[in-house]
Short mmCIF file of C-alpha atoms in Angstrom, two decimals:
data_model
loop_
_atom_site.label_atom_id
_atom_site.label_comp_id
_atom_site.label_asym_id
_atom_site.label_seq_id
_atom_site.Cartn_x
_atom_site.Cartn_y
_atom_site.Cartn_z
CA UNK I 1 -20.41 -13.69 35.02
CA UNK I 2 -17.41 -12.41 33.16
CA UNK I 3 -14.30 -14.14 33.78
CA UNK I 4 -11.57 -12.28 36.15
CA UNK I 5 -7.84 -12.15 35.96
CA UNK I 6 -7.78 -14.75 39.27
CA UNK I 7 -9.73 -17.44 36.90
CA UNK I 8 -7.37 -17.14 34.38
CA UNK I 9 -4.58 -17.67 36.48
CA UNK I 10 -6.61 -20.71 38.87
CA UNK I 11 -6.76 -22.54 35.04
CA UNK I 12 -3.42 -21.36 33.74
CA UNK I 13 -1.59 -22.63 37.02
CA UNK I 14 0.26 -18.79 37.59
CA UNK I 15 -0.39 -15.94 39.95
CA UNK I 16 -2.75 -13.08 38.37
CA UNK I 17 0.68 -10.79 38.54
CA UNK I 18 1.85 -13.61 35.79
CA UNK I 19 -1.16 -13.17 33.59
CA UNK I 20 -1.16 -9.34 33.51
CA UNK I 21 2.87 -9.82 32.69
CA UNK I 22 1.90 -11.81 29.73
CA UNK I 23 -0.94 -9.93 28.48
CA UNK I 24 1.05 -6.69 28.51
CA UNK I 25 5.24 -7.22 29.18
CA UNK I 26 5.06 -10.76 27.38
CA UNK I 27 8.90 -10.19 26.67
CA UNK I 28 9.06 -10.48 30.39
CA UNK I 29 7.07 -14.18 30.97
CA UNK I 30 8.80 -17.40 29.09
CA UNK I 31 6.87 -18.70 25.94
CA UNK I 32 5.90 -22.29 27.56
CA UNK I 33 3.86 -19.64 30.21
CA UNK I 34 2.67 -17.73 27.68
CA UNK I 35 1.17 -19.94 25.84
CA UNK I 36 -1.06 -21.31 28.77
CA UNK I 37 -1.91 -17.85 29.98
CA UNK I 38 -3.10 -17.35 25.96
CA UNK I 39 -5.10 -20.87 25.96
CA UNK I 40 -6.78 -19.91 29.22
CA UNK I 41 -7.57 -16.30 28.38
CA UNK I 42 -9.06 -17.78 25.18
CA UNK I 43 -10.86 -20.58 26.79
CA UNK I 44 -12.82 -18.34 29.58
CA UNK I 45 -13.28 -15.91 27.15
CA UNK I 46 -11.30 -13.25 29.22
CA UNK I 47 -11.44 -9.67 28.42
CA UNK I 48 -8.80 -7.22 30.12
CA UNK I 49 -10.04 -4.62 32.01
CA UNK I 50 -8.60 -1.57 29.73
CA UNK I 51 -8.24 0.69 33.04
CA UNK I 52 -6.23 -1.90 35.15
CA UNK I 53 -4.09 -2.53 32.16
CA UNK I 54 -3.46 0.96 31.77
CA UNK I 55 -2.19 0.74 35.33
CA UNK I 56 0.46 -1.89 34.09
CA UNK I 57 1.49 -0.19 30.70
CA UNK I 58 1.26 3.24 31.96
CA UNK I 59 -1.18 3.43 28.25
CA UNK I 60 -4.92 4.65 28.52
CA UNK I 61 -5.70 2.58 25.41
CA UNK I 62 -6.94 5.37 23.91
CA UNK I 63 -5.70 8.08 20.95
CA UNK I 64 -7.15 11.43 20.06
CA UNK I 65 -8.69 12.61 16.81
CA UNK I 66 -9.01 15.93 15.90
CA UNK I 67 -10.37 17.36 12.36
CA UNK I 68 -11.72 20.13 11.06
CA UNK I 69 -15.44 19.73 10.32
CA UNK I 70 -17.30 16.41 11.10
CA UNK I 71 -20.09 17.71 8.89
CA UNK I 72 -17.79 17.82 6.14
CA UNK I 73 -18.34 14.04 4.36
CA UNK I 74 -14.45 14.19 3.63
CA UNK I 75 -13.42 13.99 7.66
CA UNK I 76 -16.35 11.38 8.63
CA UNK I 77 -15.09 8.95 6.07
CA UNK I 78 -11.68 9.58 7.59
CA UNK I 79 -12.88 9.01 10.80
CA UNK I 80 -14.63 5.37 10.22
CA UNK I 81 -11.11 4.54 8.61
CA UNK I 82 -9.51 5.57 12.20
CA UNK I 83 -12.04 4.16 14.53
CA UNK I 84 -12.20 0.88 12.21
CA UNK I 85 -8.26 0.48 12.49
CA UNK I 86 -8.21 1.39 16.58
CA UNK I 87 -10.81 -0.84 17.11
CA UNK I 88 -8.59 -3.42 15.45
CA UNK I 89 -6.28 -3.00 18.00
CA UNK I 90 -9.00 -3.02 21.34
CA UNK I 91 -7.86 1.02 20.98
CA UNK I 92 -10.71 3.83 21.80
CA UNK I 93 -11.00 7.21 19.74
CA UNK I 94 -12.13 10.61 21.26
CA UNK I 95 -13.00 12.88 18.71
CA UNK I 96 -12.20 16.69 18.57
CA UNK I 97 -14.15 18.99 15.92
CA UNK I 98 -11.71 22.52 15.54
CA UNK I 99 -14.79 23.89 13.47
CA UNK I 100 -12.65 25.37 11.07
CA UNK I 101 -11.05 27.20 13.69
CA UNK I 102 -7.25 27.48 13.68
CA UNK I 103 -6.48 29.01 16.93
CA UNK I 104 -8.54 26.35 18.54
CA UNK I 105 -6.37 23.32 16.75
CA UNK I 106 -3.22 23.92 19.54
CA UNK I 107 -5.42 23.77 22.84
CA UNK I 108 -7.79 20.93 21.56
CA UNK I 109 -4.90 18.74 21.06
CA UNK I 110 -2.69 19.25 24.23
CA UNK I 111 -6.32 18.99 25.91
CA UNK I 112 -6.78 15.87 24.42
CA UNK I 113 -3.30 14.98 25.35
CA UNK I 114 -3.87 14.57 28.82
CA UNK I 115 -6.09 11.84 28.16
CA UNK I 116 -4.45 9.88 25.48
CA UNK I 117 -1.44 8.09 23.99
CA UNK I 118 -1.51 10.01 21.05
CA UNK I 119 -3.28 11.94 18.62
CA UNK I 120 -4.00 11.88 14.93
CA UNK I 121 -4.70 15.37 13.59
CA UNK I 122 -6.25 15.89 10.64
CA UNK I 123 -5.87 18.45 7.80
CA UNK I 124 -4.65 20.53 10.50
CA UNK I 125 -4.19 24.71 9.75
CA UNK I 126 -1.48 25.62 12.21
CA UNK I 127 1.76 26.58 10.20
CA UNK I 128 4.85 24.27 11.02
CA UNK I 129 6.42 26.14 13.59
CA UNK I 130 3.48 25.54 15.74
CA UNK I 131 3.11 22.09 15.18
CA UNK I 132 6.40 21.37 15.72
CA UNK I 133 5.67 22.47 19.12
CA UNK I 134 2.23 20.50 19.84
CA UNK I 135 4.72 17.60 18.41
CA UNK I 136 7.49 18.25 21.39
CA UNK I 137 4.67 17.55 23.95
CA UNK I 138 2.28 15.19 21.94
CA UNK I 139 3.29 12.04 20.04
CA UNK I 140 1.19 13.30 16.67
CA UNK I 141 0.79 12.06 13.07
CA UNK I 142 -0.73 14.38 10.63
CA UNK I 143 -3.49 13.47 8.18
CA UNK I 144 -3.26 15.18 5.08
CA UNK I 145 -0.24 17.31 5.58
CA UNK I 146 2.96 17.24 5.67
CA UNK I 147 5.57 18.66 7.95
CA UNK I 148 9.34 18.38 8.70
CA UNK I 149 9.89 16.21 11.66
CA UNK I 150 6.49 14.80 12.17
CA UNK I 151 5.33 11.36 10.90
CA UNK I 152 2.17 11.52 9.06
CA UNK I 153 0.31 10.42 5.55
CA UNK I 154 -0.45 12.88 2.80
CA UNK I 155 -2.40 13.05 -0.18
CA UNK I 156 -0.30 13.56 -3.75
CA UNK I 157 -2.39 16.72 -4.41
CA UNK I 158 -0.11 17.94 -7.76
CA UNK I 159 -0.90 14.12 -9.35
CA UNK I 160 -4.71 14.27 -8.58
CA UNK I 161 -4.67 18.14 -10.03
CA UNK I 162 -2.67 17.06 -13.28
CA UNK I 163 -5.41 14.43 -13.93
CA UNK I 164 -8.11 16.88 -13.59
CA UNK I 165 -6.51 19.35 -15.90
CA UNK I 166 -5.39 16.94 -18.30
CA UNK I 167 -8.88 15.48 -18.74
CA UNK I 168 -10.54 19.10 -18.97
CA UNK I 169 -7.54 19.67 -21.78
CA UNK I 170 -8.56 16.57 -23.54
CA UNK I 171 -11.96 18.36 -23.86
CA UNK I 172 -10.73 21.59 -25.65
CA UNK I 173 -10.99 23.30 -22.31
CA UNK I 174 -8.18 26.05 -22.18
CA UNK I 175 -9.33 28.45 -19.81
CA UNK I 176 -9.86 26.86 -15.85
CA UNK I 177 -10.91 28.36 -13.02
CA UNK I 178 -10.02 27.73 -9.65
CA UNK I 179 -12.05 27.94 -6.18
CA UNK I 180 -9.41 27.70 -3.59
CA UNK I 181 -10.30 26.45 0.28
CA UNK I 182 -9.19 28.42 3.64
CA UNK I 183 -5.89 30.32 2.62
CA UNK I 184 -3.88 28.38 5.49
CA UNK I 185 -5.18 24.31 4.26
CA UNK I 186 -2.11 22.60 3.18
CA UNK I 187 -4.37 21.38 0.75
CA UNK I 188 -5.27 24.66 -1.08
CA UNK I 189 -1.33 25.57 -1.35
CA UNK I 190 -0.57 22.51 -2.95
CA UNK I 191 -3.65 21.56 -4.85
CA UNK I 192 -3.14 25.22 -6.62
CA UNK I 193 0.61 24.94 -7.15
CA UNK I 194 -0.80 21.56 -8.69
CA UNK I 195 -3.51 22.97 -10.99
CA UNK I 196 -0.59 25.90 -11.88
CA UNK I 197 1.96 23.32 -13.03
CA UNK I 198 -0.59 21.43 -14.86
CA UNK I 199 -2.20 24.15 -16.89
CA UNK I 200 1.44 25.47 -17.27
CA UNK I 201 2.29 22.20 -18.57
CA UNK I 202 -0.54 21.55 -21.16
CA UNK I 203 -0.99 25.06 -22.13
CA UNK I 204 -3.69 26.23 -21.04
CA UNK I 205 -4.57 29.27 -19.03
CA UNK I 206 -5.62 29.29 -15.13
CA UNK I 207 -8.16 32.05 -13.60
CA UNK I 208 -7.42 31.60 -9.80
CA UNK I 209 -11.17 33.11 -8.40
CA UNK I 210 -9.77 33.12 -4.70
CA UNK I 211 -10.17 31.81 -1.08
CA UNK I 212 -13.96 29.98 -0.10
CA UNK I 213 -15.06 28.34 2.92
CA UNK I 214 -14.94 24.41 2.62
CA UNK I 215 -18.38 24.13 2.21
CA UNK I 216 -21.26 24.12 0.23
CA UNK I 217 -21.96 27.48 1.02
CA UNK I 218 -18.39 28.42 -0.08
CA UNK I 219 -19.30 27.11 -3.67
CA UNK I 220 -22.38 29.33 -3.90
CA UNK I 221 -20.42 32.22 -2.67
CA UNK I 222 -17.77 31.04 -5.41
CA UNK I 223 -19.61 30.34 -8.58
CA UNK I 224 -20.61 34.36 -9.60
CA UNK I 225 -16.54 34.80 -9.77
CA UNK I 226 -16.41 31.87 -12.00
CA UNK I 227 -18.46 32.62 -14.09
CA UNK I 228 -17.52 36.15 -14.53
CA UNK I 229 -13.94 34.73 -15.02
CA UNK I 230 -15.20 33.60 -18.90
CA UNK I 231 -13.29 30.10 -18.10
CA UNK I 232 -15.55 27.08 -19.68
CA UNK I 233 -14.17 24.85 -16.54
CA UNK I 234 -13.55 24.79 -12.87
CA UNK I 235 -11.56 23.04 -10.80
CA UNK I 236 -13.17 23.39 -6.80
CA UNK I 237 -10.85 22.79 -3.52
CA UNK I 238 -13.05 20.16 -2.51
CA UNK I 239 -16.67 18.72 -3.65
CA UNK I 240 -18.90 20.32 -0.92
CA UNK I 241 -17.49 23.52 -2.61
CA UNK I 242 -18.44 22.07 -6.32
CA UNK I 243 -21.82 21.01 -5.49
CA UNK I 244 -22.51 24.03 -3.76
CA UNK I 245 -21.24 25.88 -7.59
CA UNK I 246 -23.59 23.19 -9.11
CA UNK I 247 -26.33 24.35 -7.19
CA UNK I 248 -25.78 28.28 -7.76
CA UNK I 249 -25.03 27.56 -11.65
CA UNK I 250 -28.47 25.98 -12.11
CA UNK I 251 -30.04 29.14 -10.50
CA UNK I 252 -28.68 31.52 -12.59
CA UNK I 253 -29.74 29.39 -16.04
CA UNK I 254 -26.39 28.32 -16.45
CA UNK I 255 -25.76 24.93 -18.01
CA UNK I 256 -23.53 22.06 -16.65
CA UNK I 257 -21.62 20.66 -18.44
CA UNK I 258 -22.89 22.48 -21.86
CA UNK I 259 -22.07 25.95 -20.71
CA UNK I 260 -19.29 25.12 -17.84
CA UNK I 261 -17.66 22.03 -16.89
CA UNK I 262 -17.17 21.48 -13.30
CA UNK I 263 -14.58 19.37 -11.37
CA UNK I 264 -14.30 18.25 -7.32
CA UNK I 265 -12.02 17.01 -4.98
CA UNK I 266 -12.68 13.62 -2.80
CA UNK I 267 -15.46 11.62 -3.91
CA UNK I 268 -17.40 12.01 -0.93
CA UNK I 269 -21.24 10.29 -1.61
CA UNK I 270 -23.14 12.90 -2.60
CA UNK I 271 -20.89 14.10 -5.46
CA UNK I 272 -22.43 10.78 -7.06
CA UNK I 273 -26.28 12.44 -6.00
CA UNK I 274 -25.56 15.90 -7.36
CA UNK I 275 -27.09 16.66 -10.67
CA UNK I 276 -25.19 16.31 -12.72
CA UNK I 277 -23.32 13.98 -10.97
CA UNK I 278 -20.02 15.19 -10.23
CA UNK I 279 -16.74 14.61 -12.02
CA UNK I 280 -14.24 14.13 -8.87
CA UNK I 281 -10.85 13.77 -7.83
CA UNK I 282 -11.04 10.34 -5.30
CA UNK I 283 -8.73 10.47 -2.41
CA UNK I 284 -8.72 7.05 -0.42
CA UNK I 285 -10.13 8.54 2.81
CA UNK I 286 -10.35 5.27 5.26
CA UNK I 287 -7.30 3.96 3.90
CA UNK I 288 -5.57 7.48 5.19
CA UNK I 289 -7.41 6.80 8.57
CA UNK I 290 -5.93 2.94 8.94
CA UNK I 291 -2.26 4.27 7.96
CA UNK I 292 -2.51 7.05 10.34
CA UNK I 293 -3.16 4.46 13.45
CA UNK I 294 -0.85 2.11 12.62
CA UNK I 295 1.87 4.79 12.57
CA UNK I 296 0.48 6.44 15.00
CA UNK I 297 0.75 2.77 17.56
CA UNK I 298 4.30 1.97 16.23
CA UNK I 299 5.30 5.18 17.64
CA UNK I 300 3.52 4.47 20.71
CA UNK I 301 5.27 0.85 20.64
CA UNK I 302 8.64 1.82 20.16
CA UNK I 303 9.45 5.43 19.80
CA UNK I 304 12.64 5.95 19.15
CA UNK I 305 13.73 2.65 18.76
CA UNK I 306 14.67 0.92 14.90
CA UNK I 307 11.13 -1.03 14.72
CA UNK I 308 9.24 2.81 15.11
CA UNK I 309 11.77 4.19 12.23
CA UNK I 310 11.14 1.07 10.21
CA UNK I 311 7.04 1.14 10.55
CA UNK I 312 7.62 5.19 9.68
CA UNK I 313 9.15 4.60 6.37
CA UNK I 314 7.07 1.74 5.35
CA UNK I 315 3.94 4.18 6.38
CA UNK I 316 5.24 7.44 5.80
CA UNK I 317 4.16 8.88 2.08
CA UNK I 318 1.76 9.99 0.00
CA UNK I 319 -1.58 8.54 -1.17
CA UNK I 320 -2.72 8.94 -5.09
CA UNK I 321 -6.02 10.21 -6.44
CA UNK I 322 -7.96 8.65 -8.65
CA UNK I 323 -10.05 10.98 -11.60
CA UNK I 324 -13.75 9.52 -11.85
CA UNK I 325 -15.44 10.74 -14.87
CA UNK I 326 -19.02 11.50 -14.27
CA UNK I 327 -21.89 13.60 -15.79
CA UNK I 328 -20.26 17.41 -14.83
CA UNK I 329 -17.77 17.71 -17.38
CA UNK I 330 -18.19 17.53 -21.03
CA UNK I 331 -17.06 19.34 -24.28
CA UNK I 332 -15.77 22.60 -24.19
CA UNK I 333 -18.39 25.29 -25.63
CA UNK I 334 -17.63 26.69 -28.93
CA UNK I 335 -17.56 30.42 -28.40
#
């Protein structure tokens, strides 16, 4: 049988109200008592009960997650980063899909709210205003976006753009297209003020094609425009949207890269499968997950004390992209 609270405390010499003290208010139990609560928890092999510690601490020992699409390969690699870090720390993760949906971002988190310490929300499209509410009643951090006021981890969107354009430069590319996600993503604003800089920059000329769906369906939708545009590259919001221009490209007779280089955003596992394989923006996906729970607990720790504002500032930034070079770009054509 699994060991109780009462047979930690028989072989620690305490009362169980000492053990549950030291598990979760250690500040409150003296280290000599401490340490033989610890040796006997460790010896029987004792596991809290999460629900009669959430009694004590007033925590479920739980957090929210809430993301757009959990088809999308982007937000399940995300999601193994979170559930790997929470698990770390004996935390559980409910999981909230919005589908896309921005009106339904709001309810799913204060929903979620009422059964968790906090939430992580994901590449969420509310604009800041309304955040900044969902923040007043919900200890959040954002994933991939960034907002006044609320703690979070973003990706450097204008540095992974530059490196796309400057490679596509490098190939006597000097007209780019671009296939831009949802109109309210975070993303899309910043990845396309990124691409504008950076064609700005280097000289060349950028054919903005317009708004897609986030998906591979998006891409086929997309890739007509693009090609219509007369640019010899694109740049896509993400790489469900380039694979899904891959696909449409090699319908129509159209060759990649020979005819019209094609670039991605995340290095998700099947941009390695497409053919051609897919040049790619990487953005560190489970690393963004990690960052986002340990912020996310600090806060929970300590949240307005220095330690919280310390573990914010150490946490709080952006994450770099990395260009991987693969079979989808090549040589400008010579027209």
């Amino acid at each position: 049988m699994a060991a109780t609270i009462r047979d930690v405390a028989r072989l620690a010499g305490v009362s169980p109200s000492t053990v549950s003290r030291a598990l979760s208010l250690p500040a409150m139990v003296n280290a000599a008592t401490r340490a033989r609560v610890a040796a006997a928890v460790e010896q029987l092999g004792y596991e809290p009960n999460r629900a009669a510690r959430g009694l004590i601490t007033g925590r479920t020992g739980t957090i929210g997650l809430v993301v757009p699409d959990l088809a999308n390969p982007f937000f399940a690699s995300l999601t193994k980063g979170v559930q790997a870090r929470a698990r770390h720390h004996d935390v559980a993760v409910f999981v909230a899909d919005t589908d896309e949906d921005p009106a339904a971002e709001a309810g799913l988190v204060r929903a979620l709210s009422k059964q968790v310490d906090g939430v992580v929300l994901c590449s969420p499209r509310a604009g800041d205003e309304e955040l900044a509410a969902i923040a007043q009643d919900t200890t959040v951090v954002l994933v991939n976006r960034s907002a006044a006021g609320i703690p979070g981890i973003a990706y450097d969107n204008e540095d992974g753009m530059r490196q796309a354009v400057a490679h596509l430069v490098a190939l006597g590319h000097r007209r780019i297209a671009w296939v831009g996600g949802p109109a309210t993503s975070w993303s899309t604003q910043h990845r396309g003020l990124g691409l504008r800089n950076a064609v700005e920059s280097l000289r060349a000329e950028l054919a903005p094609v317009g708004n897609f769906a986030p998906t591979y369906e998006g891409g086929m939708a997309a890739a007509d425009q693009v090609v219509a545009t007369g640019a010899t590259a694109v740049v896509a919001y993400n790489d469900l949207v380039a694979i899904g221009l891959l696909a449409r490209l090699h319908s129509r007779g159209i060759s990649v890269p020979g005819d019209l280089s094609v670039v991605g955003v995340d290095d998700i596992a099947m941009s390695r499968m497409a053919r051609p394989a897919l040049t790619t923006v990487r953005l560190p996906k489970q690393e963004a997950g990690r960052i986002a729970v340990e912020l996310l607990l600090a806060m929970l720790d300590d949240p307005d004390g220095p330690g919280a504002a310390a573990r914010h500032r150490q946490l709080h930034g952006e994450l770099h992209g990395e260009l991987i070079v693969r079979d989808s770009t090549g040589p400008a054509p010579q027209k």
